[in-house]
XYZ file of C-alpha atoms in Angstrom:
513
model
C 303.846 -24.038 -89.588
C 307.188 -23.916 -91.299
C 310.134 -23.465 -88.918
C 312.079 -20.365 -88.481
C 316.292 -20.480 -87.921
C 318.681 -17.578 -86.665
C 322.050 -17.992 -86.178
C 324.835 -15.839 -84.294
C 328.348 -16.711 -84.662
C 330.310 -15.017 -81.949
C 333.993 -15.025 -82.329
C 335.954 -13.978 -79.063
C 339.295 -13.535 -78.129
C 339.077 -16.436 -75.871
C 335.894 -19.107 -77.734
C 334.130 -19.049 -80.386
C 330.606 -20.111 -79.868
C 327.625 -21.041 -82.356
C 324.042 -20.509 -81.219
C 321.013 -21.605 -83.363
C 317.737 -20.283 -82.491
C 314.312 -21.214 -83.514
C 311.209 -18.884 -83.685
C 308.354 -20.826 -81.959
C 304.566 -20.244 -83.045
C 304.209 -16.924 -80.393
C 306.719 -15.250 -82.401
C 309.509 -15.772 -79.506
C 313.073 -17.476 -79.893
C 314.420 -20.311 -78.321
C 318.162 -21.201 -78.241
C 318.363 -24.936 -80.128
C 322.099 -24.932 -80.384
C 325.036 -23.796 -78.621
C 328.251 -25.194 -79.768
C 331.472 -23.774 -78.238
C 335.472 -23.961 -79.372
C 338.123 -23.262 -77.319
C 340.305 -20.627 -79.699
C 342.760 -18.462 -77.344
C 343.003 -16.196 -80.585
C 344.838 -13.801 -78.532
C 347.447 -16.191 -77.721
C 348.529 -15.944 -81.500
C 348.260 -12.059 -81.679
C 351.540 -11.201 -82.779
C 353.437 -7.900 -81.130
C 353.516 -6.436 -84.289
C 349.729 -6.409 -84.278
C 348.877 -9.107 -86.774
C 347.012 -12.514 -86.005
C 349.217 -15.203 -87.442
C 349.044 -17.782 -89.590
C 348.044 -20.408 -86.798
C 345.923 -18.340 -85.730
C 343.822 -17.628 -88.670
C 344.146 -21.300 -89.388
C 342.840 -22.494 -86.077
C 340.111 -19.985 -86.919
C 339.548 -20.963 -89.853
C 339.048 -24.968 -88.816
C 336.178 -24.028 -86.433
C 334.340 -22.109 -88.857
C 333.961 -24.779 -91.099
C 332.981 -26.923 -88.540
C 330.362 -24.379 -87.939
C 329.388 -24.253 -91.475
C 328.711 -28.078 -91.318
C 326.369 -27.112 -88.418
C 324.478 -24.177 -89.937
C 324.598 -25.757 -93.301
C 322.127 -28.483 -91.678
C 319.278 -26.207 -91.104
C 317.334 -23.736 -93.207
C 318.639 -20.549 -91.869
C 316.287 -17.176 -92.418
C 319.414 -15.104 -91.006
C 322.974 -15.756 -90.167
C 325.263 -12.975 -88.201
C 328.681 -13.670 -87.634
C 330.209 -11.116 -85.284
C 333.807 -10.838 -84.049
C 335.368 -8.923 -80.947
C 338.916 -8.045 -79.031
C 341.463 -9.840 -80.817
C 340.248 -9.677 -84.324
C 339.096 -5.663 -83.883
C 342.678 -5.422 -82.681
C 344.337 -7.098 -85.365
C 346.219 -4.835 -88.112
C 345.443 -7.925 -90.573
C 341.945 -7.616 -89.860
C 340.870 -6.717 -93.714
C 343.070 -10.093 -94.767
C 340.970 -11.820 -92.262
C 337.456 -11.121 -93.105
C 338.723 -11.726 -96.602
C 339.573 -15.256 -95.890
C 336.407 -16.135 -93.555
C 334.379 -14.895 -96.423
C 336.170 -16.666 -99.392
C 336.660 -19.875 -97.539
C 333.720 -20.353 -95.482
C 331.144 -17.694 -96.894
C 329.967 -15.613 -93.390
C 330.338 -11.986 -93.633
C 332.046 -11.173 -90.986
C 331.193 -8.135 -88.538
C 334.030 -6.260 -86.184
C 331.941 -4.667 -83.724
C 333.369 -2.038 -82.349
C 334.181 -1.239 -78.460
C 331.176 0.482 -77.890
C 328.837 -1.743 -80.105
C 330.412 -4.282 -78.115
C 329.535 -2.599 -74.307
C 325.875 -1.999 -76.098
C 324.855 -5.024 -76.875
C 325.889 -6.471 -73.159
C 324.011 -3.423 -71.709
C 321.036 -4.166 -74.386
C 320.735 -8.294 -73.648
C 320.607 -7.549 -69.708
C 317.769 -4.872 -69.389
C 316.122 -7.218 -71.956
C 316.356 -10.365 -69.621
C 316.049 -8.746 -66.119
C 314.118 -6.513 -64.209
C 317.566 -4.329 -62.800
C 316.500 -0.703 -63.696
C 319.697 0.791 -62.324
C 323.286 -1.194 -62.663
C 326.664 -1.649 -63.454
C 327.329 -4.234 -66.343
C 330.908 -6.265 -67.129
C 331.740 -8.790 -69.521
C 334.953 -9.769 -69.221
C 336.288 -11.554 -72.220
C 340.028 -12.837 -73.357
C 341.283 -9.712 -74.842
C 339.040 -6.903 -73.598
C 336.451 -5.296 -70.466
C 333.381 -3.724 -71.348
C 331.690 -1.968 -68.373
C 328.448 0.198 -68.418
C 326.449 1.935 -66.354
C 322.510 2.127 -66.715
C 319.887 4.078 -65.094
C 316.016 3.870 -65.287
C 316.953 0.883 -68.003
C 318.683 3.402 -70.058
C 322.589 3.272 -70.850
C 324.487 6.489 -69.707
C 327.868 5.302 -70.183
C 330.127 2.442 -71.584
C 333.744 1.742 -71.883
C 336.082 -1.263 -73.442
C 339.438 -1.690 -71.678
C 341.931 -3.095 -73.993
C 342.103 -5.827 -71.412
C 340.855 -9.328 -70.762
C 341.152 -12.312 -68.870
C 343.713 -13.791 -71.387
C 345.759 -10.408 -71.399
C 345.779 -10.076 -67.600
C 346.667 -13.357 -67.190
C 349.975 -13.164 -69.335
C 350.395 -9.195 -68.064
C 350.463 -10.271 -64.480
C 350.654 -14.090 -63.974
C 354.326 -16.358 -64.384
C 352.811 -19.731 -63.957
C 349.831 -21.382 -64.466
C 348.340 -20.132 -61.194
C 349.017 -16.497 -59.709
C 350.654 -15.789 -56.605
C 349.470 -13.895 -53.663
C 351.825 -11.133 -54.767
C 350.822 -11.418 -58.224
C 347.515 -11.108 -57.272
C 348.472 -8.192 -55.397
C 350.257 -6.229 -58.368
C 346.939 -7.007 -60.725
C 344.315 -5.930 -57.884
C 346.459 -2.271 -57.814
C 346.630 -2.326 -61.453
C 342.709 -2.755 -61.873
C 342.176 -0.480 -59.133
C 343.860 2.377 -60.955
C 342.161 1.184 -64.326
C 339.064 1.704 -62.769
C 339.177 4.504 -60.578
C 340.055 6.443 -64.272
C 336.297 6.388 -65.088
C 334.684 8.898 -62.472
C 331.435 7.354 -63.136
C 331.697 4.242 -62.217
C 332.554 4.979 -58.039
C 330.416 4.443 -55.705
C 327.076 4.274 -57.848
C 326.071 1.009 -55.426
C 324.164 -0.802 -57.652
C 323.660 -4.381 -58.775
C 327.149 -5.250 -60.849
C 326.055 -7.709 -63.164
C 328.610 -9.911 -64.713
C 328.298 -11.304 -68.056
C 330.383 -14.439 -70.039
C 332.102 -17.392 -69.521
C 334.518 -16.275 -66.351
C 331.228 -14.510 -64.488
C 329.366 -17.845 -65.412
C 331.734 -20.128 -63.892
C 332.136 -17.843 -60.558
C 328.598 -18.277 -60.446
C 328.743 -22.244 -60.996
C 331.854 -22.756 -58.444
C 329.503 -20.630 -56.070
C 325.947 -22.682 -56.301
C 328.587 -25.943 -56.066
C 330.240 -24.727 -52.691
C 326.580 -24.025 -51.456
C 325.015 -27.138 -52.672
C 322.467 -24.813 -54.072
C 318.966 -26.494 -54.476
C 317.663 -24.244 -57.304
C 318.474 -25.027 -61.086
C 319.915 -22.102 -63.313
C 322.170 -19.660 -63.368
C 320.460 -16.334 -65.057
C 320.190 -13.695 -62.115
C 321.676 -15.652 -59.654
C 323.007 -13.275 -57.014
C 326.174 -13.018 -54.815
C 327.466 -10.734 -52.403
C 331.140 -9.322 -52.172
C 332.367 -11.846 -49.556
C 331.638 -15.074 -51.510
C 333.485 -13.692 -54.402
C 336.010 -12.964 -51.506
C 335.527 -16.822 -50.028
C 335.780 -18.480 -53.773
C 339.231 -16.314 -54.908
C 340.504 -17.473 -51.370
C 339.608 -21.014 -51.738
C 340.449 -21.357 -55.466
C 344.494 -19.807 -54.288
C 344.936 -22.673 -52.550
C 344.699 -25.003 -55.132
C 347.227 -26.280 -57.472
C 346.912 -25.892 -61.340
C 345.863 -29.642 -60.970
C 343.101 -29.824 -58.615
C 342.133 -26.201 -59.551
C 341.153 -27.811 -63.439
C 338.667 -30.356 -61.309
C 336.761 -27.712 -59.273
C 332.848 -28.077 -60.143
C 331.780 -25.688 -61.337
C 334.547 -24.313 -63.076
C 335.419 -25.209 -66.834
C 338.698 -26.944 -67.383
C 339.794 -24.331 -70.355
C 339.295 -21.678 -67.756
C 341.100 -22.977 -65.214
C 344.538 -20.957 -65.822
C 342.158 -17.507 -66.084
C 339.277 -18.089 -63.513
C 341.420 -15.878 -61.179
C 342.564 -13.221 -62.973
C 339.087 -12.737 -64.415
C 337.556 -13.098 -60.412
C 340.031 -10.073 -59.481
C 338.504 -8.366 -61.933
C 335.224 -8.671 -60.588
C 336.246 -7.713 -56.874
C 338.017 -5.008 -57.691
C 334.678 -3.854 -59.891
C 332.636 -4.400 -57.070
C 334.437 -2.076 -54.456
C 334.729 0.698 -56.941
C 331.178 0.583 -57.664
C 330.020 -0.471 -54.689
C 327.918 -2.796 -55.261
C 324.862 -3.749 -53.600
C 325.553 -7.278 -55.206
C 326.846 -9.512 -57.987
C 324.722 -10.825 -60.550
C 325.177 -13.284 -63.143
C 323.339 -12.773 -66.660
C 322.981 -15.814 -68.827
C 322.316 -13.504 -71.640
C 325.392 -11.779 -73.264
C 326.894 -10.041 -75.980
C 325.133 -12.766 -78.591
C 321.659 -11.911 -77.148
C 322.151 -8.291 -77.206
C 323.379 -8.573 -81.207
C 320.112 -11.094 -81.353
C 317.854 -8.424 -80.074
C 319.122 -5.341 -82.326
C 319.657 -7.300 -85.795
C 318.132 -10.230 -86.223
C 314.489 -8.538 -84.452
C 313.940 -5.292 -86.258
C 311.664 -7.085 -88.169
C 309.335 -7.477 -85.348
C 309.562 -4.413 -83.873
C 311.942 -5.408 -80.649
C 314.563 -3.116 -79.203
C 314.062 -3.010 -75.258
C 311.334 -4.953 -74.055
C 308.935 -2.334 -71.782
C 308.250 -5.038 -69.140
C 310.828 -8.032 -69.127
C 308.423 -10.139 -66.687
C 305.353 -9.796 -68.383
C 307.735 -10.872 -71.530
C 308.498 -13.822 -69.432
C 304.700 -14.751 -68.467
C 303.424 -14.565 -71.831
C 305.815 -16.891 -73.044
C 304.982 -19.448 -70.340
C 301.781 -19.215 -71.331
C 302.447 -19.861 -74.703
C 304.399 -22.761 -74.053
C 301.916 -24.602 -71.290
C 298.978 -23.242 -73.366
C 297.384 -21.494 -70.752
C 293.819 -20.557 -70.490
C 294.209 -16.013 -70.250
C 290.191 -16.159 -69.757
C 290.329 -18.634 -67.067
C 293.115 -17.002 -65.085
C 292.005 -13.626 -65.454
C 288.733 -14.194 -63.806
C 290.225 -16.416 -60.738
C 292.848 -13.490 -60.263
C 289.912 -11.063 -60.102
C 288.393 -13.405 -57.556
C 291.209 -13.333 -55.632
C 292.053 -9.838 -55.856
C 288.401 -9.462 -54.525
C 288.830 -11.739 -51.469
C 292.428 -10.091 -50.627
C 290.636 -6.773 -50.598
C 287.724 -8.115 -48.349
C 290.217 -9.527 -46.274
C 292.324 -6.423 -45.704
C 289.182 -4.062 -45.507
C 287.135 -6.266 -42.962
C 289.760 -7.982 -41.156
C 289.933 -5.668 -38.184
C 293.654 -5.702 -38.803
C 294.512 -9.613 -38.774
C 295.209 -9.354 -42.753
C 297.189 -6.687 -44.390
C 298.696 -7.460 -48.473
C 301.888 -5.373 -49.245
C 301.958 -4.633 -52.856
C 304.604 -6.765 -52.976
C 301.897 -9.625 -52.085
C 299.752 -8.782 -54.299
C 302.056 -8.652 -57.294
C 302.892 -12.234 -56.025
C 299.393 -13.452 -55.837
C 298.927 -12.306 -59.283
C 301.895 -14.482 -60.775
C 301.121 -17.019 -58.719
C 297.837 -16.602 -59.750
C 298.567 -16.666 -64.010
C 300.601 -19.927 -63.604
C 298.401 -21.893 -60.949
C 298.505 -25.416 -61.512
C 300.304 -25.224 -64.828
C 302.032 -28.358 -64.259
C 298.574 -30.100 -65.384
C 299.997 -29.610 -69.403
C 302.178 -32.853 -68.302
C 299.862 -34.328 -66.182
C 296.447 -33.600 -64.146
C 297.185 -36.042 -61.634
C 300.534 -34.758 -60.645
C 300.322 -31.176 -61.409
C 300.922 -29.450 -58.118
C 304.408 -31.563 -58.283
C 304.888 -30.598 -62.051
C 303.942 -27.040 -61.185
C 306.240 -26.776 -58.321
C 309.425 -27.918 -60.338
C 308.326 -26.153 -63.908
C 308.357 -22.705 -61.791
C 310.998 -23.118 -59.716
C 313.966 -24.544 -61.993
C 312.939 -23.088 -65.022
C 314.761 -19.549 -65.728
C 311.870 -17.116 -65.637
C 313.370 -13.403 -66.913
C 312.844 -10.550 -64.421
C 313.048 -12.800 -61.577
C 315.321 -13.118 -59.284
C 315.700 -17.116 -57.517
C 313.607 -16.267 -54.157
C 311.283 -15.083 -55.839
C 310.595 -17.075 -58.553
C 310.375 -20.055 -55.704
C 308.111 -17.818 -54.064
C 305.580 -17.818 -57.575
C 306.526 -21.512 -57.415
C 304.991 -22.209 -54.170
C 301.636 -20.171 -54.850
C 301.273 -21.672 -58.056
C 301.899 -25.429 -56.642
C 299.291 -24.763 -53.728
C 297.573 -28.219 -53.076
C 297.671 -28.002 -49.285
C 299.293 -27.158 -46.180
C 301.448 -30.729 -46.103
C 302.274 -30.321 -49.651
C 303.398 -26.704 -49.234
C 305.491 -27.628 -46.776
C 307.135 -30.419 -48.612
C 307.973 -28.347 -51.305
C 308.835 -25.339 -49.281
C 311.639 -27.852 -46.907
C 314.816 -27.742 -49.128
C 314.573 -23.822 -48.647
C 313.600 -23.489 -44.780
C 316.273 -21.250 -44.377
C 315.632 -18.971 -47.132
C 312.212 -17.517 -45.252
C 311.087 -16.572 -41.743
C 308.099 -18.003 -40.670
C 305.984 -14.801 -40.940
C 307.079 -15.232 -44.804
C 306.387 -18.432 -45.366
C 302.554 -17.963 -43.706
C 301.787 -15.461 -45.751
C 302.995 -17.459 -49.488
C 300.780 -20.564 -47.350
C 297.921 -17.777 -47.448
C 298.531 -16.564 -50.752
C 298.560 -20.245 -52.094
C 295.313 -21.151 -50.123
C 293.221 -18.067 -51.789
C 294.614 -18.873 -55.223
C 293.359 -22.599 -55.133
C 289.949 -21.331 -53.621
C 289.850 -18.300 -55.782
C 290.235 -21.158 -58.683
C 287.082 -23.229 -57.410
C 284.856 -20.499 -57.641
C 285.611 -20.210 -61.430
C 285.808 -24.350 -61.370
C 283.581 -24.597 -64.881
C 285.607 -21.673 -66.432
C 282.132 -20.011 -67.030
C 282.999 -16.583 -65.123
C 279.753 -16.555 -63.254
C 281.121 -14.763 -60.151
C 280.610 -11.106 -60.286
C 281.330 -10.272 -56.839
C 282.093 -11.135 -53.765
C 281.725 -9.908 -49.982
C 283.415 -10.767 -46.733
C 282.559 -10.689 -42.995
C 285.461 -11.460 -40.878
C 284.782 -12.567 -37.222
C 286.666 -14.012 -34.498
C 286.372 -17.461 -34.994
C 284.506 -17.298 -38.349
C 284.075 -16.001 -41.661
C 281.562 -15.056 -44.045
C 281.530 -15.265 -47.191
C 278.659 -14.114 -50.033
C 279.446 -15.080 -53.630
C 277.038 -12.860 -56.254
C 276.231 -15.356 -59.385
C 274.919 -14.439 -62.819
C 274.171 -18.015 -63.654
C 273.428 -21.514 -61.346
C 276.464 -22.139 -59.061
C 276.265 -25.769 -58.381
C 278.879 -26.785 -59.561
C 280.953 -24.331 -58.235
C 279.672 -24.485 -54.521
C 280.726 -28.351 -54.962
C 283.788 -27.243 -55.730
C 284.023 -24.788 -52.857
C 282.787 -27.066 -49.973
C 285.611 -29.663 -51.422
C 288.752 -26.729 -51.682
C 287.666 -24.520 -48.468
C 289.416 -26.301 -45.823
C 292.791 -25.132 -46.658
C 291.625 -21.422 -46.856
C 290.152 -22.091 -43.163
C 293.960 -23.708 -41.993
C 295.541 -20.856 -43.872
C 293.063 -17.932 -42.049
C 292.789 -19.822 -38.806
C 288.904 -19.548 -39.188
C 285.774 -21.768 -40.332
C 284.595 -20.384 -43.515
C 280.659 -20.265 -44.878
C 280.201 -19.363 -47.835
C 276.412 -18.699 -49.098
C 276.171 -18.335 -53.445
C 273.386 -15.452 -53.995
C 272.014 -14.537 -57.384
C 273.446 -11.681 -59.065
C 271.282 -8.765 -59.387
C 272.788 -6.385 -61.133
């Protein structure tokens, strides 16, 4: 199959950043490059408007290093798309002029509410937030939005950003508590002008660089065990703990905090004001980081049209299809051990006298769980439940937030009660016992639920339970010989008996129909 190429070009006030994505054989995109430059165009905006000479220059010298980039791959589609400082610009005409003639992109100003859009537009697309406030914070401007049911009801740019505040408020290379101070009451009153945005107490969800290295600086203070950053969550006092710890610093040591990138060092708390203050107008039930950004949102609306994609209707089922794209997943063979499951979880709940009861939270779990069991076996068969484990659990799954995409991660990486628990350790404190029996459970009926569809054939039509005390029974209806699977059965049912506390029997009958 020949290989498919999009590019976005994405020229800020503060970076400009190349990303490179490939259409795999599903029809989805995957990022394959993302090259960065440090600009600080808005350092060169002059006061009479124009960008200079050194700025366009400087410009300029990263675009053709771009070119050499893009130039290297057979591109269907190449958008080049510019924001703040370059909208702002009175020389903006001379500009887009001299990209074109020199380096040959067209050029796109988006506009302050194209801008908020497409930020609104990438984060409904990658999460499962129905109702929320959005802010990307860039060099030279602030785009908030609000969103409810998925839908955008309002946006707004504030000729602000990180770079601008920073110069606006800041003498030295590192604020002052009084500083600080004056920019807190400034953003205060900038955002108490927008009646809409108090009090709505929703996720705010940050976007770009600035919210990207909060989030970093955060998982490296908390020695965070999960990989990734997309919808990584915070509350208001570590934003609180991190803008307290990060003023004590000197410009110095503040440039080596993990986490945080050096070329953001002299703006990380500016930008972080901006985000508290945000967060007690709105607030916010919590802070939460989006990976995917302005470039994503401009991804989605122009270089997609051709397949049909605006707003995805169910970001998670987005997500699942794509993993089983990649891991090659068998849809007939998961189906039916889902339905097997979903039959025993019923049983269970019906005819337990009360010992089992599935929230639909549960069952929504066992389902996931359930469509990704054991897909570590792509790598390897005899180390799958490891592969599994670590696939789901560091791999950025869209629509899910961290606790519970471990929580799919356990299910799917059931092998047993001593492997659960293994895998389950570097996260004791992130359950209470009652939670972690019931993902054990959920993990036990998956891997049984998958024995009783061991030769893929879909023989089991139904099933019926008989919970007792100590026991339970279980009759399996077959339209075909079930050797093979009661083999399978007698080998897997010891960790559903752990899981219930019970011995289980379980007699195959013919299915009649």
């Amino acid at each position: 199959m020949d290989k498919h190429h999009y590019a976005i070009i994405d020229i800020g006030s503060n970076t400009v950043r190349l990303v490179i994505y490939l259409r795999n054989k599903s029809g989805r995109f995957k990022e394959v490059e993302n090259v960065k430059a440090v600009a600080r165009l808005r350092n060169y905006l002059e006061d009479t408007g124009e960008l200079n000479e050194d700025g366009i220059q400087n410009l300029l010298k990263i675009l053709k290093s771009f070119k050499e980039v893009t130039d290297s791959y057979q591109l269907d589609q190449l958008v080049c798309v510019a924001t703040a400082t370059i909208r702002q610009s009175t020389n903006q005409e001379e500009i887009i002029a001299r990209v074109e003639e020199q380096i040959g992109y067209n050029m796109i100003i988006l506009s302050e509410r194209e801008e908020a859009y497409y930020g609104y537009l990438a984060v409904v697309n990658s999460t499962s937030i129905t109702d929320g406030v959005t802010i990307d914070i860039g060099g030279g401007s602030t785009e908030v939005t609000y969103f409810e049911n998925r839908k955008i009801q309002y946006s707004h740019s504030f000729p602000f950003g990180a770079l601008t505040l920073k110069n606006m408020f800041v003498k030295g290379e590192v604020p002052t508590e009084h500083e600080m101070k004056k920019l807190s009451g400034y953003l205060k009153d900038q955002f108490e002008s927008l009646p809409w945005l108090k009090g709505r107490q929703v996720p705010l969800i940050g976007i770009g660089g600035s919210a990207r290295n909060l989030a970093q600086v955060d998982q490296s203070l908390k020695e965070y065990p999960l990989a990734g950053l997309h919808q990584y969550s915070i509350k208001d006092h570590d934003i609180q703990f991190i803008k307290q710890y990060l003023m004590t610093l000197n410009f110095k040591k503040l440039q080596k905090v993990e986490g945080l990138s050096k070329d953001r060092a002299d703006i990380i708390l500016p930008a972080i004001e901006v985000f508290d203050s945000l967060y007690d107008i709105v607030g916010a039930k919590s802070f939460v980081l989006s990976r995917k950004g302005l470039r994503d949102g401009v991804f989605n609306e122009q270089l997609t049209t051709d397949f049909g994609i605006s707003i995805f209707p169910n970001v998670i089922e987005e997500s699942f299809n794509e993993l089983a794209s990649d891991f090659d997943i068998n849809y007939k063979h998961v189906l039916k051990a889902t339905d097997i499951a979903m039959k025993i979880t019923n049983e269970l709940q019906e005819h337990g006298d009360g010992d089992f009861s599935f929230t639909e939270e549960d069952v929504s779990l066992l389902k996931r769980g359930a469509f990704v069991y054991n897909l570590g076996g792509y790598i390897d068969s005899e180390s799958s439940s490891q592969h599994t484990f670590y696939l789901l659990a560091n791999r950025t799954i869209d629509g899910l937030f961290h606790k519970d995409r471990l929580k799919v991660a356990l299910i799917a990486s059931f092998k047993s009660k001593s492997i659960f628990k293994q895998f389950a350790h570097p996260y004791k404190h992130w359950f209470l016992k009652d939670e972690k029996k019931k993902l054990r459970l959920l993990g036990a009926i998956t891997k049984f639920s998958f024995s009783l569809d061991s030769t893929r054939r879909g023989i089991v039509e139904d099933i019926r339970v008989d919970v007792q005390k100590e026991e339970l029974h279980m009759q399996v209806y077959c339209n075909q010989e079930s050797l093979p699977e009661e083999y399978q059965v007698e080998k897997q049912k010891k960790h559903l008996e752990k899981a219930i506390k019970r011995n289980v029997h379980v007699c195959f009958q013919p299915y009649e129909g």
